[in-house]
PDB file of N, CA and C in Angstrom:
ATOM      1  N   MET A 265     -76.064 -32.985  20.391  1.00  0.00           N
ATOM      2  CA  MET A 265     -75.341 -31.759  20.029  1.00  0.00           C
ATOM      3  C   MET A 265     -76.272 -31.020  18.911  1.00  0.00           C
ATOM      4  N   ASN A 266     -76.156 -29.792  19.170  1.00  0.00           N
ATOM      5  CA  ASN A 266     -76.965 -28.772  18.209  1.00  0.00           C
ATOM      6  C   ASN A 266     -76.797 -29.119  16.806  1.00  0.00           C
ATOM      7  N   ARG A 267     -77.792 -29.339  16.041  1.00  0.00           N
ATOM      8  CA  ARG A 267     -77.723 -29.777  14.671  1.00  0.00           C
ATOM      9  C   ARG A 267     -76.985 -28.598  13.774  1.00  0.00           C
ATOM     10  N   GLU A 268     -77.012 -27.438  14.105  1.00  0.00           N
ATOM     11  CA  GLU A 268     -76.390 -26.378  13.276  1.00  0.00           C
ATOM     12  C   GLU A 268     -75.049 -26.326  13.463  1.00  0.00           C
ATOM     13  N   ILE A 269     -74.512 -26.672  14.892  1.00  0.00           N
ATOM     14  CA  ILE A 269     -73.125 -26.754  15.101  1.00  0.00           C
ATOM     15  C   ILE A 269     -72.465 -27.895  14.485  1.00  0.00           C
ATOM     16  N   LEU A 270     -73.208 -29.102  14.552  1.00  0.00           N
ATOM     17  CA  LEU A 270     -72.769 -30.292  13.776  1.00  0.00           C
ATOM     18  C   LEU A 270     -72.597 -30.058  12.304  1.00  0.00           C
ATOM     19  N   GLN A 271     -73.599 -29.275  11.632  1.00  0.00           N
ATOM     20  CA  GLN A 271     -73.538 -28.984  10.311  1.00  0.00           C
ATOM     21  C   GLN A 271     -72.281 -28.181   9.978  1.00  0.00           C
ATOM     22  N   PHE A 272     -72.055 -27.036  10.905  1.00  0.00           N
ATOM     23  CA  PHE A 272     -70.948 -26.211  10.704  1.00  0.00           C
ATOM     24  C   PHE A 272     -69.556 -26.977  10.696  1.00  0.00           C
ATOM     25  N   LYS A 273     -69.549 -27.885  11.706  1.00  0.00           N
ATOM     26  CA  LYS A 273     -68.297 -28.709  11.857  1.00  0.00           C
ATOM     27  C   LYS A 273     -68.145 -29.523  10.441  1.00  0.00           C
ATOM     28  N   THR A 274     -69.039 -30.079  10.085  1.00  0.00           N
ATOM     29  CA  THR A 274     -69.026 -30.969   8.860  1.00  0.00           C
ATOM     30  C   THR A 274     -68.571 -30.122   7.715  1.00  0.00           C
ATOM     31  N   GLU A 275     -69.283 -29.017   7.476  1.00  0.00           N
ATOM     32  CA  GLU A 275     -68.727 -28.104   6.276  1.00  0.00           C
ATOM     33  C   GLU A 275     -67.311 -27.459   6.548  1.00  0.00           C
ATOM     34  N   PHE A 276     -66.975 -27.200   7.690  1.00  0.00           N
ATOM     35  CA  PHE A 276     -65.635 -26.807   8.073  1.00  0.00           C
ATOM     36  C   PHE A 276     -64.642 -27.939   7.478  1.00  0.00           C
ATOM     37  N   PHE A 277     -64.813 -29.034   8.058  1.00  0.00           N
ATOM     38  CA  PHE A 277     -63.891 -30.168   7.739  1.00  0.00           C
ATOM     39  C   PHE A 277     -63.864 -30.503   6.195  1.00  0.00           C
ATOM     40  N   LYS A 278     -65.015 -30.372   5.646  1.00  0.00           N
ATOM     41  CA  LYS A 278     -65.114 -30.623   4.132  1.00  0.00           C
ATOM     42  C   LYS A 278     -64.199 -29.484   3.326  1.00  0.00           C
ATOM     43  N   ALA A 279     -64.155 -28.343   3.974  1.00  0.00           N
ATOM     44  CA  ALA A 279     -63.431 -27.295   3.375  1.00  0.00           C
ATOM     45  C   ALA A 279     -61.931 -27.627   3.329  1.00  0.00           C
ATOM     46  N   LEU A 280     -61.627 -28.585   4.464  1.00  0.00           N
ATOM     47  CA  LEU A 280     -60.132 -28.872   4.583  1.00  0.00           C
ATOM     48  C   LEU A 280     -59.877 -30.108   3.745  1.00  0.00           C
ATOM     49  N   ALA A 281     -60.759 -30.735   3.279  1.00  0.00           N
ATOM     50  CA  ALA A 281     -60.621 -31.939   2.627  1.00  0.00           C
ATOM     51  C   ALA A 281     -60.136 -32.046   1.092  1.00  0.00           C
ATOM     52  N   HIS A 282     -59.109 -31.357   0.887  1.00  0.00           N
ATOM     53  CA  HIS A 282     -58.315 -31.254  -0.348  1.00  0.00           C
ATOM     54  C   HIS A 282     -56.817 -30.949  -0.079  1.00  0.00           C
ATOM     55  N   PRO A 283     -56.010 -31.655  -0.721  1.00  0.00           N
ATOM     56  CA  PRO A 283     -54.523 -31.325  -0.527  1.00  0.00           C
ATOM     57  C   PRO A 283     -54.068 -29.799  -0.818  1.00  0.00           C
ATOM     58  N   MET A 284     -54.598 -29.304  -1.910  1.00  0.00           N
ATOM     59  CA  MET A 284     -54.125 -27.954  -2.073  1.00  0.00           C
ATOM     60  C   MET A 284     -54.732 -27.006  -1.096  1.00  0.00           C
ATOM     61  N   ARG A 285     -56.050 -27.163  -0.690  1.00  0.00           N
ATOM     62  CA  ARG A 285     -56.450 -26.278   0.426  1.00  0.00           C
ATOM     63  C   ARG A 285     -55.723 -26.425   1.706  1.00  0.00           C
ATOM     64  N   ILE A 286     -55.412 -27.581   2.075  1.00  0.00           N
ATOM     65  CA  ILE A 286     -54.525 -27.824   3.294  1.00  0.00           C
ATOM     66  C   ILE A 286     -53.129 -26.815   3.078  1.00  0.00           C
ATOM     67  N   ARG A 287     -52.514 -27.220   1.896  1.00  0.00           N
ATOM     68  CA  ARG A 287     -51.235 -26.399   1.651  1.00  0.00           C
ATOM     69  C   ARG A 287     -51.394 -24.912   1.614  1.00  0.00           C
ATOM     70  N   ILE A 288     -52.698 -24.420   1.015  1.00  0.00           N
ATOM     71  CA  ILE A 288     -52.899 -22.950   1.108  1.00  0.00           C
ATOM     72  C   ILE A 288     -53.052 -22.503   2.519  1.00  0.00           C
ATOM     73  N   LEU A 289     -53.595 -23.193   3.272  1.00  0.00           N
ATOM     74  CA  LEU A 289     -53.789 -22.896   4.891  1.00  0.00           C
ATOM     75  C   LEU A 289     -52.382 -22.848   5.394  1.00  0.00           C
ATOM     76  N   GLU A 290     -51.540 -23.828   5.180  1.00  0.00           N
ATOM     77  CA  GLU A 290     -50.245 -23.875   5.706  1.00  0.00           C
ATOM     78  C   GLU A 290     -49.429 -22.668   5.262  1.00  0.00           C
ATOM     79  N   LEU A 291     -49.517 -22.227   3.986  1.00  0.00           N
ATOM     80  CA  LEU A 291     -48.821 -21.173   3.586  1.00  0.00           C
ATOM     81  C   LEU A 291     -49.384 -19.811   4.154  1.00  0.00           C
ATOM     82  N   LEU A 292     -50.742 -19.760   4.330  1.00  0.00           N
ATOM     83  CA  LEU A 292     -51.406 -18.510   5.128  1.00  0.00           C
ATOM     84  C   LEU A 292     -50.987 -18.534   6.328  1.00  0.00           C
ATOM     85  N   SER A 293     -50.713 -19.642   7.004  1.00  0.00           N
ATOM     86  CA  SER A 293     -50.280 -19.630   8.460  1.00  0.00           C
ATOM     87  C   SER A 293     -48.932 -18.867   8.693  1.00  0.00           C
ATOM     88  N   GLU A 294     -48.213 -18.819   7.538  1.00  0.00           N
ATOM     89  CA  GLU A 294     -46.844 -18.217   7.444  1.00  0.00           C
ATOM     90  C   GLU A 294     -46.971 -16.801   7.360  1.00  0.00           C
ATOM     91  N   GLY A 295     -48.131 -16.060   6.763  1.00  0.00           N
ATOM     92  CA  GLY A 295     -48.443 -14.987   6.554  1.00  0.00           C
ATOM     93  C   GLY A 295     -49.384 -14.688   5.372  1.00  0.00           C
ATOM     94  N   ASN A 296     -49.898 -13.620   5.286  1.00  0.00           N
ATOM     95  CA  ASN A 296     -50.842 -13.195   4.242  1.00  0.00           C
ATOM     96  C   ASN A 296     -50.212 -13.202   2.799  1.00  0.00           C
ATOM     97  N   LYS A 297     -51.031 -13.708   1.736  1.00  0.00           N
ATOM     98  CA  LYS A 297     -50.466 -13.759   0.430  1.00  0.00           C
ATOM     99  C   LYS A 297     -51.710 -13.564  -0.566  1.00  0.00           C
ATOM    100  N   ASN A 298     -51.139 -13.165  -1.837  1.00  0.00           N
ATOM    101  CA  ASN A 298     -52.163 -12.935  -2.828  1.00  0.00           C
ATOM    102  C   ASN A 298     -52.052 -14.257  -3.763  1.00  0.00           C
ATOM    103  N   VAL A 299     -53.018 -14.241  -4.671  1.00  0.00           N
ATOM    104  CA  VAL A 299     -53.087 -15.414  -5.548  1.00  0.00           C
ATOM    105  C   VAL A 299     -51.642 -15.642  -6.316  1.00  0.00           C
ATOM    106  N   ASN A 300     -51.121 -14.674  -6.773  1.00  0.00           N
ATOM    107  CA  ASN A 300     -49.914 -14.791  -7.565  1.00  0.00           C
ATOM    108  C   ASN A 300     -48.866 -15.397  -6.700  1.00  0.00           C
ATOM    109  N   GLU A 301     -48.717 -15.080  -5.449  1.00  0.00           N
ATOM    110  CA  GLU A 301     -47.756 -15.579  -4.496  1.00  0.00           C
ATOM    111  C   GLU A 301     -47.951 -17.106  -4.189  1.00  0.00           C
ATOM    112  N   LEU A 302     -49.209 -17.408  -3.895  1.00  0.00           N
ATOM    113  CA  LEU A 302     -49.658 -18.730  -3.830  1.00  0.00           C
ATOM    114  C   LEU A 302     -49.396 -19.550  -4.905  1.00  0.00           C
ATOM    115  N   GLN A 303     -49.769 -19.082  -6.137  1.00  0.00           N
ATOM    116  CA  GLN A 303     -49.687 -19.765  -7.349  1.00  0.00           C
ATOM    117  C   GLN A 303     -48.147 -20.080  -7.511  1.00  0.00           C
ATOM    118  N   ALA A 304     -47.368 -19.187  -7.438  1.00  0.00           N
ATOM    119  CA  ALA A 304     -45.876 -19.289  -7.567  1.00  0.00           C
ATOM    120  C   ALA A 304     -45.327 -20.552  -6.623  1.00  0.00           C
ATOM    121  N   ILE A 305     -45.681 -20.345  -5.485  1.00  0.00           N
ATOM    122  CA  ILE A 305     -45.198 -21.398  -4.285  1.00  0.00           C
ATOM    123  C   ILE A 305     -45.743 -22.736  -4.674  1.00  0.00           C
ATOM    124  N   LEU A 306     -47.005 -22.816  -5.030  1.00  0.00           N
ATOM    125  CA  LEU A 306     -47.645 -24.052  -5.264  1.00  0.00           C
ATOM    126  C   LEU A 306     -47.315 -24.606  -6.563  1.00  0.00           C
ATOM    127  N   GLY A 307     -46.789 -23.760  -7.459  1.00  0.00           N
ATOM    128  CA  GLY A 307     -46.545 -24.292  -8.931  1.00  0.00           C
ATOM    129  C   GLY A 307     -47.715 -24.789  -9.530  1.00  0.00           C
ATOM    130  N   SER A 308     -48.857 -23.943  -9.455  1.00  0.00           N
ATOM    131  CA  SER A 308     -50.170 -24.232 -10.082  1.00  0.00           C
ATOM    132  C   SER A 308     -50.774 -23.165 -10.696  1.00  0.00           C
ATOM    133  N   GLU A 309     -51.674 -23.344 -11.564  1.00  0.00           N
ATOM    134  CA  GLU A 309     -52.399 -22.230 -12.252  1.00  0.00           C
ATOM    135  C   GLU A 309     -53.259 -21.462 -11.394  1.00  0.00           C
ATOM    136  N   GLY A 310     -53.261 -20.175 -11.678  1.00  0.00           N
ATOM    137  CA  GLY A 310     -53.988 -19.194 -10.894  1.00  0.00           C
ATOM    138  C   GLY A 310     -55.280 -19.622 -10.754  1.00  0.00           C
ATOM    139  N   SER A 311     -55.965 -20.041 -11.742  1.00  0.00           N
ATOM    140  CA  SER A 311     -57.476 -20.355 -11.694  1.00  0.00           C
ATOM    141  C   SER A 311     -57.666 -21.518 -10.776  1.00  0.00           C
ATOM    142  N   THR A 312     -56.771 -22.611 -10.651  1.00  0.00           N
ATOM    143  CA  THR A 312     -56.951 -23.628  -9.750  1.00  0.00           C
ATOM    144  C   THR A 312     -56.753 -22.965  -8.283  1.00  0.00           C
ATOM    145  N   VAL A 313     -55.805 -22.122  -8.202  1.00  0.00           N
ATOM    146  CA  VAL A 313     -55.730 -21.517  -6.736  1.00  0.00           C
ATOM    147  C   VAL A 313     -56.771 -20.768  -6.349  1.00  0.00           C
ATOM    148  N   SER A 314     -57.413 -19.923  -7.318  1.00  0.00           N
ATOM    149  CA  SER A 314     -58.501 -19.049  -7.081  1.00  0.00           C
ATOM    150  C   SER A 314     -59.749 -19.922  -6.690  1.00  0.00           C
ATOM    151  N   GLN A 315     -59.901 -21.035  -7.496  1.00  0.00           N
ATOM    152  CA  GLN A 315     -60.931 -22.067  -7.098  1.00  0.00           C
ATOM    153  C   GLN A 315     -60.937 -22.464  -5.654  1.00  0.00           C
ATOM    154  N   GLN A 316     -59.765 -22.844  -5.405  1.00  0.00           N
ATOM    155  CA  GLN A 316     -59.607 -23.482  -4.009  1.00  0.00           C
ATOM    156  C   GLN A 316     -59.719 -22.428  -2.956  1.00  0.00           C
ATOM    157  N   LEU A 317     -59.218 -21.119  -3.232  1.00  0.00           N
ATOM    158  CA  LEU A 317     -59.532 -20.052  -2.247  1.00  0.00           C
ATOM    159  C   LEU A 317     -61.044 -19.815  -2.119  1.00  0.00           C
ATOM    160  N   ALA A 318     -61.653 -19.674  -3.301  1.00  0.00           N
ATOM    161  CA  ALA A 318     -63.194 -19.405  -3.248  1.00  0.00           C
ATOM    162  C   ALA A 318     -63.754 -20.445  -2.303  1.00  0.00           C
ATOM    163  N   ILE A 319     -63.518 -21.729  -2.390  1.00  0.00           N
ATOM    164  CA  ILE A 319     -64.155 -22.652  -1.459  1.00  0.00           C
ATOM    165  C   ILE A 319     -63.865 -22.340   0.050  1.00  0.00           C
ATOM    166  N   LEU A 320     -62.554 -22.135   0.236  1.00  0.00           N
ATOM    167  CA  LEU A 320     -62.151 -21.645   1.596  1.00  0.00           C
ATOM    168  C   LEU A 320     -62.788 -20.437   2.109  1.00  0.00           C
ATOM    169  N   ARG A 321     -63.092 -19.636   1.166  1.00  0.00           N
ATOM    170  CA  ARG A 321     -63.795 -18.283   1.550  1.00  0.00           C
ATOM    171  C   ARG A 321     -65.277 -18.616   1.754  1.00  0.00           C
ATOM    172  N   SER A 322     -65.842 -19.602   0.930  1.00  0.00           N
ATOM    173  CA  SER A 322     -67.197 -19.656   1.146  1.00  0.00           C
ATOM    174  C   SER A 322     -67.587 -20.511   2.451  1.00  0.00           C
ATOM    175  N   LYS A 323     -66.462 -21.206   3.027  1.00  0.00           N
ATOM    176  CA  LYS A 323     -66.726 -21.992   4.215  1.00  0.00           C
ATOM    177  C   LYS A 323     -66.167 -21.087   5.342  1.00  0.00           C
ATOM    178  N   ASN A 324     -65.904 -19.729   5.135  1.00  0.00           N
ATOM    179  CA  ASN A 324     -65.404 -18.920   6.254  1.00  0.00           C
ATOM    180  C   ASN A 324     -64.049 -19.207   6.814  1.00  0.00           C
ATOM    181  N   VAL A 325     -63.361 -19.947   5.958  1.00  0.00           N
ATOM    182  CA  VAL A 325     -61.816 -20.254   6.725  1.00  0.00           C
ATOM    183  C   VAL A 325     -60.816 -19.264   6.402  1.00  0.00           C
ATOM    184  N   VAL A 326     -61.088 -18.553   5.149  1.00  0.00           N
ATOM    185  CA  VAL A 326     -60.051 -17.396   4.832  1.00  0.00           C
ATOM    186  C   VAL A 326     -60.919 -16.305   4.389  1.00  0.00           C
ATOM    187  N   TYR A 327     -60.258 -15.012   4.295  1.00  0.00           N
ATOM    188  CA  TYR A 327     -60.994 -13.959   3.801  1.00  0.00           C
ATOM    189  C   TYR A 327     -59.880 -13.319   2.946  1.00  0.00           C
ATOM    190  N   GLY A 328     -60.520 -12.451   2.090  1.00  0.00           N
ATOM    191  CA  GLY A 328     -59.650 -11.609   1.200  1.00  0.00           C
ATOM    192  C   GLY A 328     -59.910 -10.112   1.387  1.00  0.00           C
ATOM    193  N   ILE A 329     -58.779  -9.390   1.188  1.00  0.00           N
ATOM    194  CA  ILE A 329     -59.055  -7.843   1.282  1.00  0.00           C
ATOM    195  C   ILE A 329     -58.403  -7.398   0.024  1.00  0.00           C
ATOM    196  N   LYS A 330     -59.082  -6.513  -0.643  1.00  0.00           N
ATOM    197  CA  LYS A 330     -58.589  -5.890  -1.986  1.00  0.00           C
ATOM    198  C   LYS A 330     -57.621  -4.967  -1.644  1.00  0.00           C
ATOM    199  N   ASP A 331     -56.424  -5.149  -2.368  1.00  0.00           N
ATOM    200  CA  ASP A 331     -55.305  -4.152  -2.343  1.00  0.00           C
ATOM    201  C   ASP A 331     -54.945  -3.726  -3.742  1.00  0.00           C
ATOM    202  N   GLY A 332     -55.429  -2.703  -4.262  1.00  0.00           N
ATOM    203  CA  GLY A 332     -55.308  -2.326  -5.593  1.00  0.00           C
ATOM    204  C   GLY A 332     -55.899  -3.375  -6.489  1.00  0.00           C
ATOM    205  N   THR A 333     -55.176  -4.002  -7.531  1.00  0.00           N
ATOM    206  CA  THR A 333     -55.702  -4.958  -8.412  1.00  0.00           C
ATOM    207  C   THR A 333     -55.616  -6.438  -7.757  1.00  0.00           C
ATOM    208  N   SER A 334     -54.927  -6.601  -6.575  1.00  0.00           N
ATOM    209  CA  SER A 334     -54.917  -7.885  -5.936  1.00  0.00           C
ATOM    210  C   SER A 334     -55.782  -7.965  -4.742  1.00  0.00           C
ATOM    211  N   VAL A 335     -55.889  -9.207  -4.320  1.00  0.00           N
ATOM    212  CA  VAL A 335     -56.661  -9.555  -3.236  1.00  0.00           C
ATOM    213  C   VAL A 335     -55.784 -10.288  -2.241  1.00  0.00           C
ATOM    214  N   ILE A 336     -55.479  -9.769  -0.963  1.00  0.00           N
ATOM    215  CA  ILE A 336     -54.546 -10.375   0.007  1.00  0.00           C
ATOM    216  C   ILE A 336     -55.477 -11.343   0.758  1.00  0.00           C
ATOM    217  N   TYR A 337     -54.989 -12.540   0.811  1.00  0.00           N
ATOM    218  CA  TYR A 337     -55.742 -13.551   1.626  1.00  0.00           C
ATOM    219  C   TYR A 337     -55.048 -13.894   2.991  1.00  0.00           C
ATOM    220  N   SER A 338     -56.062 -14.202   3.985  1.00  0.00           N
ATOM    221  CA  SER A 338     -55.690 -14.307   5.354  1.00  0.00           C
ATOM    222  C   SER A 338     -56.375 -15.466   6.051  1.00  0.00           C
ATOM    223  N   LEU A 339     -56.044 -16.064   7.020  1.00  0.00           N
ATOM    224  CA  LEU A 339     -56.768 -16.976   7.776  1.00  0.00           C
ATOM    225  C   LEU A 339     -57.869 -16.222   8.552  1.00  0.00           C
ATOM    226  N   ARG A 340     -59.025 -16.606   8.509  1.00  0.00           N
ATOM    227  CA  ARG A 340     -60.116 -15.960   9.271  1.00  0.00           C
ATOM    228  C   ARG A 340     -59.858 -16.192  10.747  1.00  0.00           C
ATOM    229  N   ASP A 341     -59.444 -17.283  11.226  1.00  0.00           N
ATOM    230  CA  ASP A 341     -59.153 -17.482  12.632  1.00  0.00           C
ATOM    231  C   ASP A 341     -57.652 -17.935  12.863  1.00  0.00           C
ATOM    232  N   PRO A 342     -56.798 -17.210  13.554  1.00  0.00           N
ATOM    233  CA  PRO A 342     -55.429 -17.753  13.732  1.00  0.00           C
ATOM    234  C   PRO A 342     -55.357 -19.035  14.432  1.00  0.00           C
ATOM    235  N   LEU A 343     -56.505 -19.680  15.051  1.00  0.00           N
ATOM    236  CA  LEU A 343     -56.482 -21.018  15.602  1.00  0.00           C
ATOM    237  C   LEU A 343     -56.452 -21.955  14.408  1.00  0.00           C
ATOM    238  N   ILE A 344     -56.765 -21.712  13.360  1.00  0.00           N
ATOM    239  CA  ILE A 344     -56.402 -22.694  12.125  1.00  0.00           C
ATOM    240  C   ILE A 344     -55.030 -23.051  12.041  1.00  0.00           C
ATOM    241  N   LYS A 345     -54.137 -22.391  12.440  1.00  0.00           N
ATOM    242  CA  LYS A 345     -52.738 -22.591  12.535  1.00  0.00           C
ATOM    243  C   LYS A 345     -52.498 -23.713  13.437  1.00  0.00           C
ATOM    244  N   ASP A 346     -52.994 -23.573  14.651  1.00  0.00           N
ATOM    245  CA  ASP A 346     -53.030 -24.499  15.648  1.00  0.00           C
ATOM    246  C   ASP A 346     -53.484 -25.805  15.369  1.00  0.00           C
ATOM    247  N   LEU A 347     -54.724 -25.835  14.670  1.00  0.00           N
ATOM    248  CA  LEU A 347     -55.360 -26.964  14.048  1.00  0.00           C
ATOM    249  C   LEU A 347     -54.409 -27.673  13.193  1.00  0.00           C
ATOM    250  N   LEU A 348     -53.743 -27.026  12.392  1.00  0.00           N
ATOM    251  CA  LEU A 348     -52.952 -27.608  11.304  1.00  0.00           C
ATOM    252  C   LEU A 348     -51.576 -28.329  12.161  1.00  0.00           C
ATOM    253  N   VAL A 349     -51.223 -27.538  13.055  1.00  0.00           N
ATOM    254  CA  VAL A 349     -50.163 -28.124  13.801  1.00  0.00           C
ATOM    255  C   VAL A 349     -50.584 -29.615  14.565  1.00  0.00           C
ATOM    256  N   VAL A 350     -51.682 -29.462  15.076  1.00  0.00           N
ATOM    257  CA  VAL A 350     -52.149 -30.677  15.832  1.00  0.00           C
ATOM    258  C   VAL A 350     -52.527 -31.783  14.861  1.00  0.00           C
ATOM    259  N   ALA A 351     -53.123 -31.424  13.777  1.00  0.00           N
ATOM    260  CA  ALA A 351     -53.418 -32.459  12.638  1.00  0.00           C
ATOM    261  C   ALA A 351     -51.972 -33.098  12.295  1.00  0.00           C
ATOM    262  N   LYS A 352     -50.960 -32.288  12.025  1.00  0.00           N
ATOM    263  CA  LYS A 352     -49.671 -32.868  11.528  1.00  0.00           C
ATOM    264  C   LYS A 352     -49.104 -33.794  12.738  1.00  0.00           C
ATOM    265  N   ALA A 353     -49.271 -33.393  13.959  1.00  0.00           N
ATOM    266  CA  ALA A 353     -48.769 -34.372  15.025  1.00  0.00           C
ATOM    267  C   ALA A 353     -49.518 -35.556  15.099  1.00  0.00           C
ATOM    268  N   ILE A 354     -50.882 -35.532  14.823  1.00  0.00           N
ATOM    269  CA  ILE A 354     -51.524 -36.802  14.808  1.00  0.00           C
ATOM    270  C   ILE A 354     -51.205 -37.523  13.516  1.00  0.00           C
ATOM    271  N   PHE A 355     -50.941 -36.979  12.404  1.00  0.00           N
ATOM    272  CA  PHE A 355     -50.527 -37.724  11.224  1.00  0.00           C
ATOM    273  C   PHE A 355     -48.958 -38.267  11.588  1.00  0.00           C
ATOM    274  N   ASP A 356     -48.257 -37.604  12.190  1.00  0.00           N
ATOM    275  CA  ASP A 356     -46.804 -38.117  12.565  1.00  0.00           C
ATOM    276  C   ASP A 356     -47.010 -39.374  13.416  1.00  0.00           C
ATOM    277  N   ASN A 357     -47.830 -39.113  14.413  1.00  0.00           N
ATOM    278  CA  ASN A 357     -48.127 -40.314  15.343  1.00  0.00           C
ATOM    279  C   ASN A 357     -48.498 -41.498  14.552  1.00  0.00           C
ATOM    280  N   HIS A 358     -49.426 -41.310  13.626  1.00  0.00           N
ATOM    281  CA  HIS A 358     -49.935 -42.310  12.959  1.00  0.00           C
ATOM    282  C   HIS A 358     -48.809 -43.037  11.996  1.00  0.00           C
ATOM    283  N   LEU A 359     -48.021 -42.271  11.556  1.00  0.00           N
ATOM    284  CA  LEU A 359     -46.779 -42.719  10.799  1.00  0.00           C
ATOM    285  C   LEU A 359     -45.902 -43.470  11.460  1.00  0.00           C
ATOM    286  N   VAL A 360     -45.666 -43.094  12.900  1.00  0.00           N
ATOM    287  CA  VAL A 360     -44.737 -43.817  13.716  1.00  0.00           C
ATOM    288  C   VAL A 360     -45.300 -45.060  14.066  1.00  0.00           C
ATOM    289  N   ASP A 361     -46.645 -45.089  14.360  1.00  0.00           N
ATOM    290  CA  ASP A 361     -47.307 -46.576  14.549  1.00  0.00           C
ATOM    291  C   ASP A 361     -47.196 -47.542  13.293  1.00  0.00           C
ATOM    292  N   THR A 362     -47.406 -47.039  12.126  1.00  0.00           N
ATOM    293  CA  THR A 362     -47.378 -47.699  10.981  1.00  0.00           C
ATOM    294  C   THR A 362     -45.960 -48.157  10.729  1.00  0.00           C
ATOM    295  N   ILE A 363     -44.975 -47.341  10.860  1.00  0.00           N
ATOM    296  CA  ILE A 363     -43.603 -47.781  10.741  1.00  0.00           C
ATOM    297  C   ILE A 363     -43.212 -48.831  11.616  1.00  0.00           C
ATOM    298  N   SER A 364     -43.747 -48.747  12.954  1.00  0.00           N
ATOM    299  CA  SER A 364     -43.433 -49.776  14.038  1.00  0.00           C
ATOM    300  C   SER A 364     -44.053 -51.121  13.544  1.00  0.00           C
ATOM    301  N   LEU A 365     -45.190 -50.971  13.147  1.00  0.00           N
ATOM    302  CA  LEU A 365     -45.891 -52.206  12.571  1.00  0.00           C
ATOM    303  C   LEU A 365     -45.049 -52.922  11.442  1.00  0.00           C
ATOM    304  N   LEU A 366     -44.688 -52.136  10.502  1.00  0.00           N
ATOM    305  CA  LEU A 366     -43.917 -52.594   9.576  1.00  0.00           C
ATOM    306  C   LEU A 366     -42.672 -53.192   9.942  1.00  0.00           C
ATOM    307  N   GLU A 367     -41.951 -52.713  10.747  1.00  0.00           N
ATOM    308  CA  GLU A 367     -40.708 -53.165  11.386  1.00  0.00           C
ATOM    309  C   GLU A 367     -40.832 -54.397  12.121  1.00  0.00           C
ATOM    310  N   ASP A 368     -42.040 -54.597  12.844  1.00  0.00           N
ATOM    311  CA  ASP A 368     -42.328 -55.773  13.477  1.00  0.00           C
ATOM    312  C   ASP A 368     -42.605 -56.902  12.417  1.00  0.00           C
ATOM    313  N   MET A 369     -43.422 -56.469  11.578  1.00  0.00           N
ATOM    314  CA  MET A 369     -43.640 -57.603  10.391  1.00  0.00           C
ATOM    315  C   MET A 369     -42.394 -58.201   9.535  1.00  0.00           C
ATOM    316  N   ARG A 370     -41.472 -57.027   9.314  1.00  0.00           N
ATOM    317  CA  ARG A 370     -40.182 -57.509   8.811  1.00  0.00           C
ATOM    318  C   ARG A 370     -39.389 -58.351   9.664  1.00  0.00           C
ATOM    319  N   ASN A 371     -39.278 -57.969  10.960  1.00  0.00           N
ATOM    320  CA  ASN A 371     -38.595 -58.891  11.838  1.00  0.00           C
ATOM    321  C   ASN A 371     -39.275 -60.248  12.087  1.00  0.00           C
ATOM    322  N   GLU A 372     -40.473 -60.195  11.960  1.00  0.00           N
ATOM    323  CA  GLU A 372     -41.300 -61.541  11.971  1.00  0.00           C
ATOM    324  C   GLU A 372     -40.868 -62.480  10.958  1.00  0.00           C
ATOM    325  N   ASN A 373     -41.008 -61.880   9.666  1.00  0.00           N
ATOM    326  CA  ASN A 373     -40.500 -62.551   8.416  1.00  0.00           C
ATOM    327  C   ASN A 373     -39.075 -63.054   8.449  1.00  0.00           C
ATOM    328  N   THR A 374     -38.140 -62.204   8.996  1.00  0.00           N
ATOM    329  CA  THR A 374     -36.779 -62.536   9.011  1.00  0.00           C
ATOM    330  C   THR A 374     -36.656 -63.738  10.004  1.00  0.00           C
ATOM    331  N   ARG A 375     -37.349 -63.741  11.068  1.00  0.00           N
ATOM    332  CA  ARG A 375     -37.252 -64.903  11.946  1.00  0.00           C
ATOM    333  C   ARG A 375     -37.791 -66.272  11.308  1.00  0.00           C
ATOM    334  N   LYS A 376     -38.923 -66.032  10.581  1.00  0.00           N
ATOM    335  CA  LYS A 376     -39.483 -67.231   9.846  1.00  0.00           C
ATOM    336  C   LYS A 376     -38.561 -67.748   8.686  1.00  0.00           C
ATOM    337  N   GLU A 377     -37.776 -66.908   8.111  1.00  0.00           N
ATOM    338  CA  GLU A 377     -37.010 -67.213   7.123  1.00  0.00           C
ATOM    339  C   GLU A 377     -35.594 -67.784   7.697  1.00  0.00           C
ATOM    340  N   GLY A 378     -35.271 -67.511   8.675  1.00  0.00           N
ATOM    341  CA  GLY A 378     -33.886 -67.821   9.348  1.00  0.00           C
ATOM    342  C   GLY A 378     -33.917 -68.994  10.132  1.00  0.00           C
TER     343      GLY A 378
END
């Protein structure tokens, strides 16, 4: 695989490797928002939200357009929304497998005790 493409993929996934950045992307999947809106929803300081948005901007995951004194943030590519849906499905599948394993272990322990 082309080294530049591999590096791009690595940097892209690094940009997603933070809970607040994932949540910001989920919120932007619902529609464009400014820092104040994101801050209110996340219950976090504006500087923290701005810092995470700066990382997402530097990795070309989101972009901002100046609107008066605010900047309105958007997903750079609408496919990011699909990526988040697929990631959630993978996570949910993993949880189902984990729950099944735990239930099997509990049933095994119950049989041993009984």
